[in-house]
Each structure stands twice: as C-alpha cells, then as structure tokens.
JSON list of C-alpha atoms in Angstrom, two decimals:
[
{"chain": "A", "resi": 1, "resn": "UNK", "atom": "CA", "xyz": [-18.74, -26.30, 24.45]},
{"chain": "A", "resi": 2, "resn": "UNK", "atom": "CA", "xyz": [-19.85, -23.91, 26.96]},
{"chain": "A", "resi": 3, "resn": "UNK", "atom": "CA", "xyz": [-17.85, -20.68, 27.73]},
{"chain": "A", "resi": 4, "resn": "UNK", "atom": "CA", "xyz": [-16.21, -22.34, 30.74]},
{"chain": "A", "resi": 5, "resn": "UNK", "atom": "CA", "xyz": [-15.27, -24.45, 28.74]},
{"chain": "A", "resi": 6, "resn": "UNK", "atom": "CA", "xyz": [-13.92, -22.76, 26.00]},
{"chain": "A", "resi": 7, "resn": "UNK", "atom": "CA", "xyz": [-12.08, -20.39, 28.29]},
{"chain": "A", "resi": 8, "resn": "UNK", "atom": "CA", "xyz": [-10.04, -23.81, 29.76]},
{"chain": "A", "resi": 9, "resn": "UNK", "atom": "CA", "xyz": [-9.81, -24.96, 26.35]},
{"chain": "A", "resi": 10, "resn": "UNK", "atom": "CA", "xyz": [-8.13, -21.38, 24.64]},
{"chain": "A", "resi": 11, "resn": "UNK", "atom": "CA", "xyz": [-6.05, -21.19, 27.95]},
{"chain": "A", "resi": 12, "resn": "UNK", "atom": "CA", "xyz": [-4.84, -24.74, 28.07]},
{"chain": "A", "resi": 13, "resn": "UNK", "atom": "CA", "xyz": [-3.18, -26.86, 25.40]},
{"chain": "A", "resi": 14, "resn": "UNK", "atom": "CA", "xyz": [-4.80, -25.80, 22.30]},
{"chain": "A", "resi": 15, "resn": "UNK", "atom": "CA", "xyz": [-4.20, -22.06, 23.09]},
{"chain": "A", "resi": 16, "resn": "UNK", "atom": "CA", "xyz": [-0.28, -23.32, 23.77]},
{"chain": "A", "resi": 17, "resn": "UNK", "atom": "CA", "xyz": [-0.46, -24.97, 20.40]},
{"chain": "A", "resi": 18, "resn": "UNK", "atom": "CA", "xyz": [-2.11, -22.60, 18.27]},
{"chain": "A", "resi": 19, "resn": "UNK", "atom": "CA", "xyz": [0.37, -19.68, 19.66]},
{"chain": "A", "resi": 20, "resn": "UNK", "atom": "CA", "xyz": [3.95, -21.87, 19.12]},
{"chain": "A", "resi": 21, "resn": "UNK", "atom": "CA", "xyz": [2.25, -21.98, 15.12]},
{"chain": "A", "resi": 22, "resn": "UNK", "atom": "CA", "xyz": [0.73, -18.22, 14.78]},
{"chain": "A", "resi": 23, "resn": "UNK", "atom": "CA", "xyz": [3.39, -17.78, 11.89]},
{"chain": "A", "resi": 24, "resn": "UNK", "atom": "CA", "xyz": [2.03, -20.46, 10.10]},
{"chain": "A", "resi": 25, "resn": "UNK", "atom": "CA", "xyz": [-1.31, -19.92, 10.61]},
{"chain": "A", "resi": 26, "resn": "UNK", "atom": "CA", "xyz": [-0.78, -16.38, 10.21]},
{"chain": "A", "resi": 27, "resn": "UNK", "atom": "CA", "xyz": [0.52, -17.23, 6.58]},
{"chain": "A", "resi": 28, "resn": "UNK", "atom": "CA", "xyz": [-2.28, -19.68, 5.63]},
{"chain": "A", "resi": 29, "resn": "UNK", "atom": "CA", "xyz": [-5.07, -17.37, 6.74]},
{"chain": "A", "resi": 30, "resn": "UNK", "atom": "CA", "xyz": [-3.49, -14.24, 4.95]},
{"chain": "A", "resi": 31, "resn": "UNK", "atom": "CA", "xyz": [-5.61, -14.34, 1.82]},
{"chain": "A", "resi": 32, "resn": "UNK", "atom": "CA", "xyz": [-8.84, -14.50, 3.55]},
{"chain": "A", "resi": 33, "resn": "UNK", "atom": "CA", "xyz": [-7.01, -11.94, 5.71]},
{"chain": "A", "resi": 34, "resn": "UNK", "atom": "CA", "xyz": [-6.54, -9.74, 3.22]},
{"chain": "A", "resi": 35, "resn": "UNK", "atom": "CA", "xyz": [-10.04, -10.63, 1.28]},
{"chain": "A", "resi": 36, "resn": "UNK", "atom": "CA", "xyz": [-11.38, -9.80, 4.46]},
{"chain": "A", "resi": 37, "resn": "UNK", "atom": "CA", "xyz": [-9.41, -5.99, 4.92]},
{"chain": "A", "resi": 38, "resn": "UNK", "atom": "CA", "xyz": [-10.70, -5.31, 1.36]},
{"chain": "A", "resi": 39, "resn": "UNK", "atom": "CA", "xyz": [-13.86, -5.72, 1.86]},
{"chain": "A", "resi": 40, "resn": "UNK", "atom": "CA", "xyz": [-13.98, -3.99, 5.03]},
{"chain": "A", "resi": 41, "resn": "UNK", "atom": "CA", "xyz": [-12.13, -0.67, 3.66]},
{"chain": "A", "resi": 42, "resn": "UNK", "atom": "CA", "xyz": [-11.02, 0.57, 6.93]},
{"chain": "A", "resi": 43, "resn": "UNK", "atom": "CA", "xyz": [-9.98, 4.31, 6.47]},
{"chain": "A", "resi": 44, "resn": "UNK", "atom": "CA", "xyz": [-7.02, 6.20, 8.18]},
{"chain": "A", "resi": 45, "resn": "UNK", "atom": "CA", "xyz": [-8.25, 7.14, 11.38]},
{"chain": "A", "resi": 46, "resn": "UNK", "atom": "CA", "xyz": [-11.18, 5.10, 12.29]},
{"chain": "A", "resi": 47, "resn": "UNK", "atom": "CA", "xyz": [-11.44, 2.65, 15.13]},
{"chain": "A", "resi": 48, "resn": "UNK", "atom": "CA", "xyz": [-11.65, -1.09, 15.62]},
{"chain": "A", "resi": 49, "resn": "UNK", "atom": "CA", "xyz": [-12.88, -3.74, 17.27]},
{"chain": "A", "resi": 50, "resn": "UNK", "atom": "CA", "xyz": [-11.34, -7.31, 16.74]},
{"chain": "A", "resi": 51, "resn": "UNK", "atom": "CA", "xyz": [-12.94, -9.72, 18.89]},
{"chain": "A", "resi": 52, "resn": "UNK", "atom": "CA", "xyz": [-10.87, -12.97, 18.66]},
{"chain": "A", "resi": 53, "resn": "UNK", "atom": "CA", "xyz": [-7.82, -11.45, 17.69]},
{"chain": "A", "resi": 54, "resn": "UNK", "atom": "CA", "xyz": [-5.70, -14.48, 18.12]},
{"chain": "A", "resi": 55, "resn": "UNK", "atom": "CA", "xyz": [-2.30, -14.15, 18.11]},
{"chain": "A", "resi": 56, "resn": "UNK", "atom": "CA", "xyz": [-3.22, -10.61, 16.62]},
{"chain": "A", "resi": 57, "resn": "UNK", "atom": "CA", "xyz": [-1.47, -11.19, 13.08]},
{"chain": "A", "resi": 58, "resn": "UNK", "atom": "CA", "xyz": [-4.73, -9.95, 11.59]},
{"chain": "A", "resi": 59, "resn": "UNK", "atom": "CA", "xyz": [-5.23, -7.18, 14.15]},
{"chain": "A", "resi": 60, "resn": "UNK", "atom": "CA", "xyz": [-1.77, -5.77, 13.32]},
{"chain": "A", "resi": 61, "resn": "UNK", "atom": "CA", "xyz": [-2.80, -5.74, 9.77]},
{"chain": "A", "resi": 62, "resn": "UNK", "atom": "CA", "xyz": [-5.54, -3.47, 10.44]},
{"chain": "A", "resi": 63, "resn": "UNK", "atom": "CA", "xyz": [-3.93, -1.09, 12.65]},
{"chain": "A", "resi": 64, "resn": "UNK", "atom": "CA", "xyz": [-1.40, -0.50, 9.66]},
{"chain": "A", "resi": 65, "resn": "UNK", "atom": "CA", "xyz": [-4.76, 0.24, 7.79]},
{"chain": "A", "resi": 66, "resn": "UNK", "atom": "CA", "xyz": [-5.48, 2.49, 10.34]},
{"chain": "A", "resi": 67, "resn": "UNK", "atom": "CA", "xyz": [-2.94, 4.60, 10.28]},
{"chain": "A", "resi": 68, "resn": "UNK", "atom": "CA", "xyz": [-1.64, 6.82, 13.56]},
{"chain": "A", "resi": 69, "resn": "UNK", "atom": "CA", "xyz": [-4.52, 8.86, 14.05]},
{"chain": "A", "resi": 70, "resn": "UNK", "atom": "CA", "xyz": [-6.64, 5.15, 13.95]},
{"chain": "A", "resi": 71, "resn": "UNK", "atom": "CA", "xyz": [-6.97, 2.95, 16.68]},
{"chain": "A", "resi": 72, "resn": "UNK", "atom": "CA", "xyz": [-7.69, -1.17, 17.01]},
{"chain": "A", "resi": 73, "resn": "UNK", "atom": "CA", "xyz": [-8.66, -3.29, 20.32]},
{"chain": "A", "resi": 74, "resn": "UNK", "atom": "CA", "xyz": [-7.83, -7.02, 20.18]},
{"chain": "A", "resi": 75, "resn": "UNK", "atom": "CA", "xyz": [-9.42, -8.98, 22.30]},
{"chain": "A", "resi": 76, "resn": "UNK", "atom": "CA", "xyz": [-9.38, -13.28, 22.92]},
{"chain": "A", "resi": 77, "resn": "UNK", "atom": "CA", "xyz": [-10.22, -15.55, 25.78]},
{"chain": "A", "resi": 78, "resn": "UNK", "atom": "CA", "xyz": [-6.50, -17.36, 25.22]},
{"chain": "A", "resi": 79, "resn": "UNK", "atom": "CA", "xyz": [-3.64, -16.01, 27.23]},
{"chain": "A", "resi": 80, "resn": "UNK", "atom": "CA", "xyz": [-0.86, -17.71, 25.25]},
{"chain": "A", "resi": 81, "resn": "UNK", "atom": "CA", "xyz": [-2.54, -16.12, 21.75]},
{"chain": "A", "resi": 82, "resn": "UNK", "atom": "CA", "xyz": [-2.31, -12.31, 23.90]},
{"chain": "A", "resi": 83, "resn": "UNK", "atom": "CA", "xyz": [0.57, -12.82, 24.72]},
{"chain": "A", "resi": 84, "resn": "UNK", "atom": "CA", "xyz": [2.08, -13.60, 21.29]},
{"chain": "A", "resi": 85, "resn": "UNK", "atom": "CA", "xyz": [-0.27, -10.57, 19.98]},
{"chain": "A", "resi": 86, "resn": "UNK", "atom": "CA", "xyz": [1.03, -8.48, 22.59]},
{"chain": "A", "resi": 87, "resn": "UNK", "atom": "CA", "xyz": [4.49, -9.49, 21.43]},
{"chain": "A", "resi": 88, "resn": "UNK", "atom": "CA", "xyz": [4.28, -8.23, 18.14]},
{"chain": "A", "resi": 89, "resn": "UNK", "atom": "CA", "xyz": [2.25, -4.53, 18.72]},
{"chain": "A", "resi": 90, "resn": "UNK", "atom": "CA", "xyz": [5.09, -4.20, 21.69]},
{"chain": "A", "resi": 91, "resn": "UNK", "atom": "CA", "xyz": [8.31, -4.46, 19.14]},
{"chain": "A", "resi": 92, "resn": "UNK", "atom": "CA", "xyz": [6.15, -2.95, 15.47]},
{"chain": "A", "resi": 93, "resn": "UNK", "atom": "CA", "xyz": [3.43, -0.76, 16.14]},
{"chain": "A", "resi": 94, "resn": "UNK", "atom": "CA", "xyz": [2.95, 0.04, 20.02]},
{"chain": "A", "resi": 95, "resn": "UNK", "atom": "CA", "xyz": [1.40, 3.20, 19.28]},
{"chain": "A", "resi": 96, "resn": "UNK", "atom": "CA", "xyz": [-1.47, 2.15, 17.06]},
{"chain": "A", "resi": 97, "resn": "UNK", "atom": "CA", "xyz": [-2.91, -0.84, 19.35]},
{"chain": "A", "resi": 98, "resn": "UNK", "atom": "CA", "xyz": [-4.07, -2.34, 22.20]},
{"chain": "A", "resi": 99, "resn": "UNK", "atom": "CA", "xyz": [-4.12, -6.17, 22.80]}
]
C-alpha cells in the first residue's frame, strides 16, 4: 500500500474499527507496552516522539513516565484513532501531551 492509500485506509473503516476496540487492543498490547517502556527508560522530564500513536493508550503511558516537567507528541495518519487519543489526554493528563 502506498501512503495514499494508507491514509484512506487509517481514515476509513479500519481506522473506525480499530478506534470502537482501542480498550481491547490497548489491553492485549500492554505487555509489549510495558516491555517496550522498560527498555526505553524514559526519565522525568525528557521529551517524546510517538509516531503512530494510535488511539494513544501507549502514548499516555509514557507521558505518565514523563512526568510534568516531560513532554510526548502523538502523532497517526487515522482521525478516528486521534480522536479517541485526544479523548483520553483531554479528561487524564492534558497537561503532559499533545495528540
């Protein structure tokens, strides 16, 4: 698939589907989540990156990591995923993230 196309796809049906199950998905990629956040050590106060941040279940995770003084970006080609990411950061943690 070519971006185009991956853009329609993320934006259309899949993106729709993927969103309406984020807490499920959320839960079944949470220990590779958290393998992942391990690994990667982030320290209070440092700033992130997430490219394909989904419905940003993993993003959120890593501004908590983060801390106030830290900051994290999510950013994804699917509306419907943003706007479920945006969703949670807006009623948790609206000062630690952007979406």
């Amino acid at each position: 698939m070519n971006n185009a196309e991956q853009i329609d796809y993320w934006n259309g049906e899949a993106g729709q589907r993927w969103a309406a199950e984020d807490a499920r998905m959320a839960r079944m990629l949470q220990p590779v989540t958290a393998a992942l956040l391990d690994h990667l050590a982030p320290q209070v106060g440092e700033r992130a990156l997430d490219i394909g941040c989904g419905g940003g279940g993993q993003t959120l995770l890593l501004a908590e990591r983060l801390g106030g003084t830290g900051s994290v970006l999510g950013i994804d080609i699917s509306a419907p995923m943003l706007a479920v990411a945006r969703g949670k950061f807006t009623a948790v943690l609206p000062e630690y993230a952007s979406v």
